[in-house]
Tab-separated table of C-alpha atoms in Angstrom:
chain	number	residue	atom	x	y	z
A	1	MET	CA	27.444	-46.754	168.274
A	2	ASN	CA	27.840	-43.005	167.803
A	3	ASP	CA	25.947	-40.197	169.524
A	4	ASP	CA	25.541	-36.498	168.773
A	5	SER	CA	28.200	-35.512	171.316
A	6	GLY	CA	30.917	-36.662	168.957
A	7	THR	CA	32.014	-39.793	170.782
A	8	THR	CA	31.386	-43.460	170.222
A	9	ALA	CA	30.700	-46.153	172.778
A	10	ARG	CA	34.378	-47.094	172.570
A	11	GLY	CA	35.780	-43.558	172.745
A	12	PRO	CA	36.399	-40.525	170.507
A	13	VAL	CA	35.238	-40.424	166.912
A	14	THR	CA	38.198	-41.396	164.725
A	15	VAL	CA	38.751	-39.525	161.448
A	16	PHE	CA	40.897	-40.147	158.364
A	17	LEU	CA	41.793	-37.307	155.962
A	18	LEU	CA	42.353	-37.602	152.208
A	19	ASP	CA	43.483	-34.449	150.388
A	20	ASP	CA	46.328	-33.934	147.922
A	21	HIS	CA	47.105	-30.451	149.289
A	22	GLU	CA	49.333	-30.706	152.352
A	23	VAL	CA	48.414	-27.248	153.655
A	24	VAL	CA	44.696	-28.068	153.517
A	25	ARG	CA	45.295	-31.460	155.109
A	26	ARG	CA	47.313	-29.969	157.971
A	27	GLY	CA	44.732	-27.274	158.578
A	28	VAL	CA	41.841	-29.764	158.732
A	29	HIS	CA	43.937	-32.106	160.889
A	30	ASP	CA	44.670	-29.394	163.444
A	31	LEU	CA	41.075	-28.157	163.404
A	32	LEU	CA	39.539	-31.590	164.037
A	33	ASP	CA	42.202	-32.898	166.391
A	34	ASP	CA	41.744	-29.900	168.688
A	35	GLU	CA	38.059	-30.718	169.119
A	36	PRO	CA	36.970	-32.795	172.115
A	37	GLY	CA	35.692	-36.196	171.085
A	38	LEU	CA	37.452	-36.171	167.677
A	39	THR	CA	40.785	-37.819	166.851
A	40	VAL	CA	42.538	-37.835	163.458
A	41	VAL	CA	44.091	-41.278	163.067
A	42	GLY	CA	45.601	-41.003	159.596
A	43	GLU	CA	46.096	-39.051	156.382
A	44	ALA	CA	46.709	-39.639	152.685
A	45	ALA	CA	47.480	-37.517	149.645
A	46	THR	CA	46.340	-39.981	146.970
A	47	ALA	CA	43.514	-42.429	146.394
A	48	ALA	CA	45.947	-45.368	146.426
A	49	GLN	CA	47.359	-44.347	149.805
A	50	ALA	CA	43.877	-43.942	151.253
A	51	LEU	CA	42.685	-47.353	150.070
A	52	ALA	CA	45.819	-48.937	151.524
A	53	ARG	CA	45.681	-47.191	154.908
A	54	ILE	CA	42.007	-46.773	155.794
A	55	PRO	CA	41.078	-50.491	156.065
A	56	ALA	CA	43.885	-51.007	158.603
A	57	LEU	CA	42.932	-47.948	160.677
A	58	ARG	CA	39.144	-48.464	160.465
A	59	PRO	CA	38.123	-44.841	161.186
A	60	ASP	CA	34.554	-43.846	161.976
A	61	VAL	CA	34.648	-41.031	159.399
A	62	ALA	CA	36.676	-40.570	156.219
A	63	VAL	CA	36.902	-36.967	154.968
A	64	LEU	CA	37.617	-37.333	151.250
A	65	ASP	CA	38.690	-34.729	148.701
A	66	VAL	CA	36.728	-35.216	145.464
A	67	ARG	CA	39.529	-34.286	143.025
A	68	LEU	CA	42.784	-36.250	143.386
A	69	PRO	CA	45.910	-36.658	141.236
A	70	ASP	CA	45.405	-40.419	140.797
A	71	GLY	CA	41.613	-40.616	140.744
A	72	ASP	CA	38.778	-39.169	142.766
A	73	GLY	CA	37.315	-39.320	146.231
A	74	VAL	CA	33.998	-40.665	144.946
A	75	THR	CA	35.706	-43.860	143.746
A	76	VAL	CA	37.492	-44.120	147.089
A	77	CYS	CA	34.151	-43.700	148.849
A	78	ARG	CA	32.551	-46.450	146.759
A	79	GLU	CA	35.421	-48.851	147.480
A	80	LEU	CA	35.398	-48.071	151.193
A	81	ARG	CA	31.648	-48.496	151.462
A	82	SER	CA	31.970	-51.849	149.726
A	83	ARG	CA	34.715	-53.066	152.069
A	84	MET	CA	33.657	-51.248	155.233
A	85	PRO	CA	29.930	-50.424	155.203
A	86	LYS	CA	30.086	-48.776	158.631
A	87	VAL	CA	32.545	-46.033	157.665
A	88	ALA	CA	30.883	-42.649	157.065
A	89	CYS	CA	32.323	-40.780	154.066
A	90	LEU	CA	32.220	-36.980	154.044
A	91	MET	CA	33.115	-35.527	150.638
A	92	LEU	CA	35.086	-32.274	150.743
A	93	THR	CA	35.578	-30.293	147.537
A	94	SER	CA	36.331	-26.862	146.114
A	95	PHE	CA	33.792	-27.349	143.352
A	96	ASP	CA	30.030	-26.849	143.543
A	97	ASP	CA	29.491	-29.633	141.010
A	98	GLU	CA	25.980	-31.086	140.820
A	99	GLU	CA	27.148	-34.157	138.919
A	100	ALA	CA	29.818	-34.821	141.542
A	101	LEU	CA	27.134	-34.450	144.209
A	102	LEU	CA	25.014	-37.114	142.559
A	103	ASP	CA	28.054	-39.356	142.060
A	104	ALA	CA	28.788	-39.032	145.781
A	105	ILE	CA	25.227	-39.992	146.668
A	106	MET	CA	25.380	-43.051	144.416
A	107	ALA	CA	28.698	-44.044	145.989
A	108	GLY	CA	27.115	-44.081	149.448
A	109	ALA	CA	28.573	-40.859	150.856
A	110	SER	CA	27.017	-39.577	154.073
A	111	GLY	CA	27.732	-35.921	153.324
A	112	TYR	CA	29.066	-33.467	150.755
A	113	VAL	CA	30.488	-30.073	151.760
A	114	LEU	CA	32.507	-27.334	150.054
A	115	LYS	CA	35.977	-26.329	151.246
A	116	GLN	CA	34.639	-22.819	151.757
A	117	ILE	CA	32.782	-24.200	154.773
A	118	SER	CA	33.685	-22.619	158.127
A	119	GLY	CA	35.751	-24.577	160.636
A	120	THR	CA	32.835	-24.773	163.038
A	121	ASP	CA	30.532	-26.113	160.336
A	122	LEU	CA	33.101	-28.712	159.245
A	123	VAL	CA	33.426	-29.981	162.804
A	124	SER	CA	29.645	-30.125	162.995
A	125	ALA	CA	29.506	-32.009	159.685
A	126	VAL	CA	31.979	-34.638	160.922
A	127	ARG	CA	29.982	-35.104	164.121
A	128	THR	CA	26.743	-35.338	162.133
A	129	VAL	CA	27.874	-38.124	159.805
A	130	ALA	CA	29.635	-39.919	162.676
A	131	ALA	CA	26.288	-40.010	164.475
A	132	GLY	CA	24.752	-41.797	161.504
A	133	HIS	CA	22.971	-38.793	159.999
A	134	SER	CA	23.143	-37.478	156.429
A	135	LEU	CA	24.307	-34.100	155.152
A	136	LEU	CA	22.905	-34.648	151.679
A	137	ASP	CA	19.955	-32.360	151.032
A	138	PRO	CA	17.067	-34.413	149.559
A	139	GLY	CA	15.670	-31.382	147.759
A	140	ALA	CA	18.935	-30.639	145.963
A	141	THR	CA	19.320	-34.305	145.047
A	142	ALA	CA	15.794	-34.431	143.619
A	143	ARG	CA	16.437	-31.322	141.514
A	144	VAL	CA	19.655	-32.783	140.084
A	145	MET	CA	17.923	-36.075	139.253
A	146	ALA	CA	15.055	-34.203	137.569
A	147	ARG	CA	17.487	-32.221	135.413
A	148	LEU	CA	19.393	-35.342	134.398
A	149	ARG	CA	16.162	-37.142	133.512
A	150	GLY	CA	14.991	-34.140	131.508
A	151	ALA	CA	18.256	-33.977	129.594
A	152	GLY	CA	17.777	-37.556	128.459
A	153	SER	CA	14.037	-37.567	127.822
A	154	GLY	CA	12.184	-37.924	124.558
A	155	ALA	CA	13.399	-40.005	121.624
A	156	GLU	CA	16.821	-40.442	123.203
A	157	GLU	CA	15.200	-42.416	126.004
A	158	ASP	CA	14.018	-45.026	123.482
A	159	ARG	CA	17.604	-45.491	122.364
A	160	ASP	CA	19.256	-45.728	125.784
A	161	GLY	CA	20.188	-49.376	125.259
A	162	TYR	CA	17.954	-50.782	127.991
A	163	ALA	CA	16.257	-53.222	125.609
A	164	SER	CA	19.622	-54.889	124.922
A	165	LEU	CA	20.196	-55.815	128.578
A	166	THR	CA	19.746	-59.372	129.811
A	167	GLY	CA	17.426	-60.094	132.738
A	168	ARG	CA	20.406	-60.384	135.081
A	169	GLU	CA	21.815	-57.054	133.853
A	170	ARG	CA	18.433	-55.388	134.396
A	171	ASP	CA	18.356	-56.725	137.969
A	172	ILE	CA	21.820	-55.306	138.585
A	173	LEU	CA	20.942	-51.981	136.944
A	174	ALA	CA	17.899	-51.627	139.219
A	175	LEU	CA	20.143	-52.123	142.258
A	176	VAL	CA	22.684	-49.615	140.912
A	177	GLY	CA	19.743	-47.226	140.728
A	178	GLU	CA	19.121	-47.843	144.442
A	179	GLY	CA	22.704	-46.776	145.181
A	180	LEU	CA	23.952	-50.217	146.276
A	181	THR	CA	27.672	-51.046	146.129
A	182	ASN	CA	29.005	-54.010	144.142
A	183	ARG	CA	29.292	-56.036	147.331
A	184	GLU	CA	25.726	-55.222	148.385
A	185	ILE	CA	24.443	-56.112	144.910
A	186	GLY	CA	26.320	-59.417	145.095
A	187	GLN	CA	24.764	-60.198	148.461
A	188	ARG	CA	21.281	-59.361	147.168
A	189	LEU	CA	21.652	-61.484	144.021
A	190	PHE	CA	23.926	-64.202	145.447
A	191	LEU	CA	26.731	-63.320	143.055
A	192	ALA	CA	30.469	-62.875	143.573
A	193	GLU	CA	31.547	-59.230	143.767
A	194	LYS	CA	33.813	-59.736	140.730
A	195	THR	CA	30.854	-61.127	138.769
A	196	VAL	CA	28.826	-58.032	139.636
A	197	LYS	CA	31.694	-55.776	138.552
A	198	ASN	CA	31.975	-57.583	135.199
A	199	ASN	CA	28.221	-57.370	134.642
A	200	ILE	CA	28.237	-53.654	135.401
A	201	SER	CA	31.064	-53.102	132.912
A	202	ARG	CA	29.038	-54.885	130.242
A	203	LEU	CA	25.776	-53.098	130.968
A	204	LEU	CA	27.500	-49.695	130.970
A	205	ALA	CA	28.885	-50.516	127.511
A	206	LYS	CA	25.445	-51.606	126.272
A	207	LEU	CA	23.844	-48.451	127.658
A	208	GLY	CA	26.524	-46.303	126.039
A	209	VAL	CA	27.548	-44.621	129.306
A	210	GLU	CA	30.741	-44.554	131.350
A	211	ARG	CA	29.583	-43.830	134.896
A	212	ARG	CA	27.296	-45.493	137.420
A	213	VAL	CA	25.374	-42.282	137.984
A	214	GLN	CA	24.439	-42.182	134.293
A	215	ALA	CA	23.269	-45.788	134.522
A	216	ALA	CA	21.243	-44.907	137.628
A	217	VAL	CA	19.411	-42.207	135.664
A	218	ILE	CA	18.550	-44.769	132.975
A	219	ALA	CA	17.352	-47.156	135.701
A	220	SER	CA	15.002	-44.426	136.946
A	221	ARG	CA	13.408	-44.277	133.468
A	222	HIS	CA	12.566	-47.966	133.574
A	223	PRO	CA	10.738	-48.601	136.852
A	224	GLY	CA	9.434	-51.872	135.394
A	225	GLY	CA	12.843	-53.438	135.990
A	226	GLN	CA	12.264	-54.485	139.566
A	227	ALA	CA	15.245	-55.575	141.632
A	228	PRO	CA	14.864	-58.678	143.796
A	229	ALA	CA	13.853	-57.921	147.357
A	230	PRO	CA	16.476	-58.545	150.073
A	231	GLY	CA	16.266	-61.810	151.922
A	232	PRO	CA	17.025	-65.512	151.464
A	233	ARG	CA	16.303	-67.153	148.163
A	234	GLN	CA	15.978	-70.847	147.451
A	235	ASP	CA	17.001	-70.687	143.785
A	236	ARG	CA	20.547	-69.424	144.014
A	237	ALA	CA	21.213	-67.672	140.740
A	238	ARG	CA	24.232	-68.543	138.698
A	239	PRO	CA	26.497	-65.747	137.434
């Protein structure tokens, strides 16, 4: 368990860094490693390296660059949260991108900060997410969601493809709208993670969108599609 002093019950807060720029990575490494109660346990320059190294190191916090040469930090965050729900992901980016912010929220990130942030504030951000708190401003998130809903309102909403979804796909879409990972959706619906992934691929195609965040916006337009409540079920659903 973490506390606000920046240490866990078992010792210092451990941090992993993902950034494709070596100079940035070294600077953040030195900044965090010099702080009492923080220890950098590993680094990566690509998404593939991060996904290979982080599960073995099991850090408390993963500081992830959003833009990467072989993908993006949001996808890394989603994968990590699926495999390791206890890791806190702090997104670090040069871009003030509202869509990327919403993507990060949907992927389960604990925080989202710009690289222009001061060293002191970055240290504070790492300690904050390590302590189990969020650095995602609810007001900003609400404004982004409202804009996205407004952009897709009107007649377009009637043609968003929702009517073509099966009951199972609507259940999964509702849980995507709640920000759950594939693994969490599988646990809720008693489905294999691969089955969930395949269903999401199909429902994205039916909805005519490419990203989970776009599907989440559509889910918000259809509150009638209620996701099953967490807890044991007697009728285990088939994929």
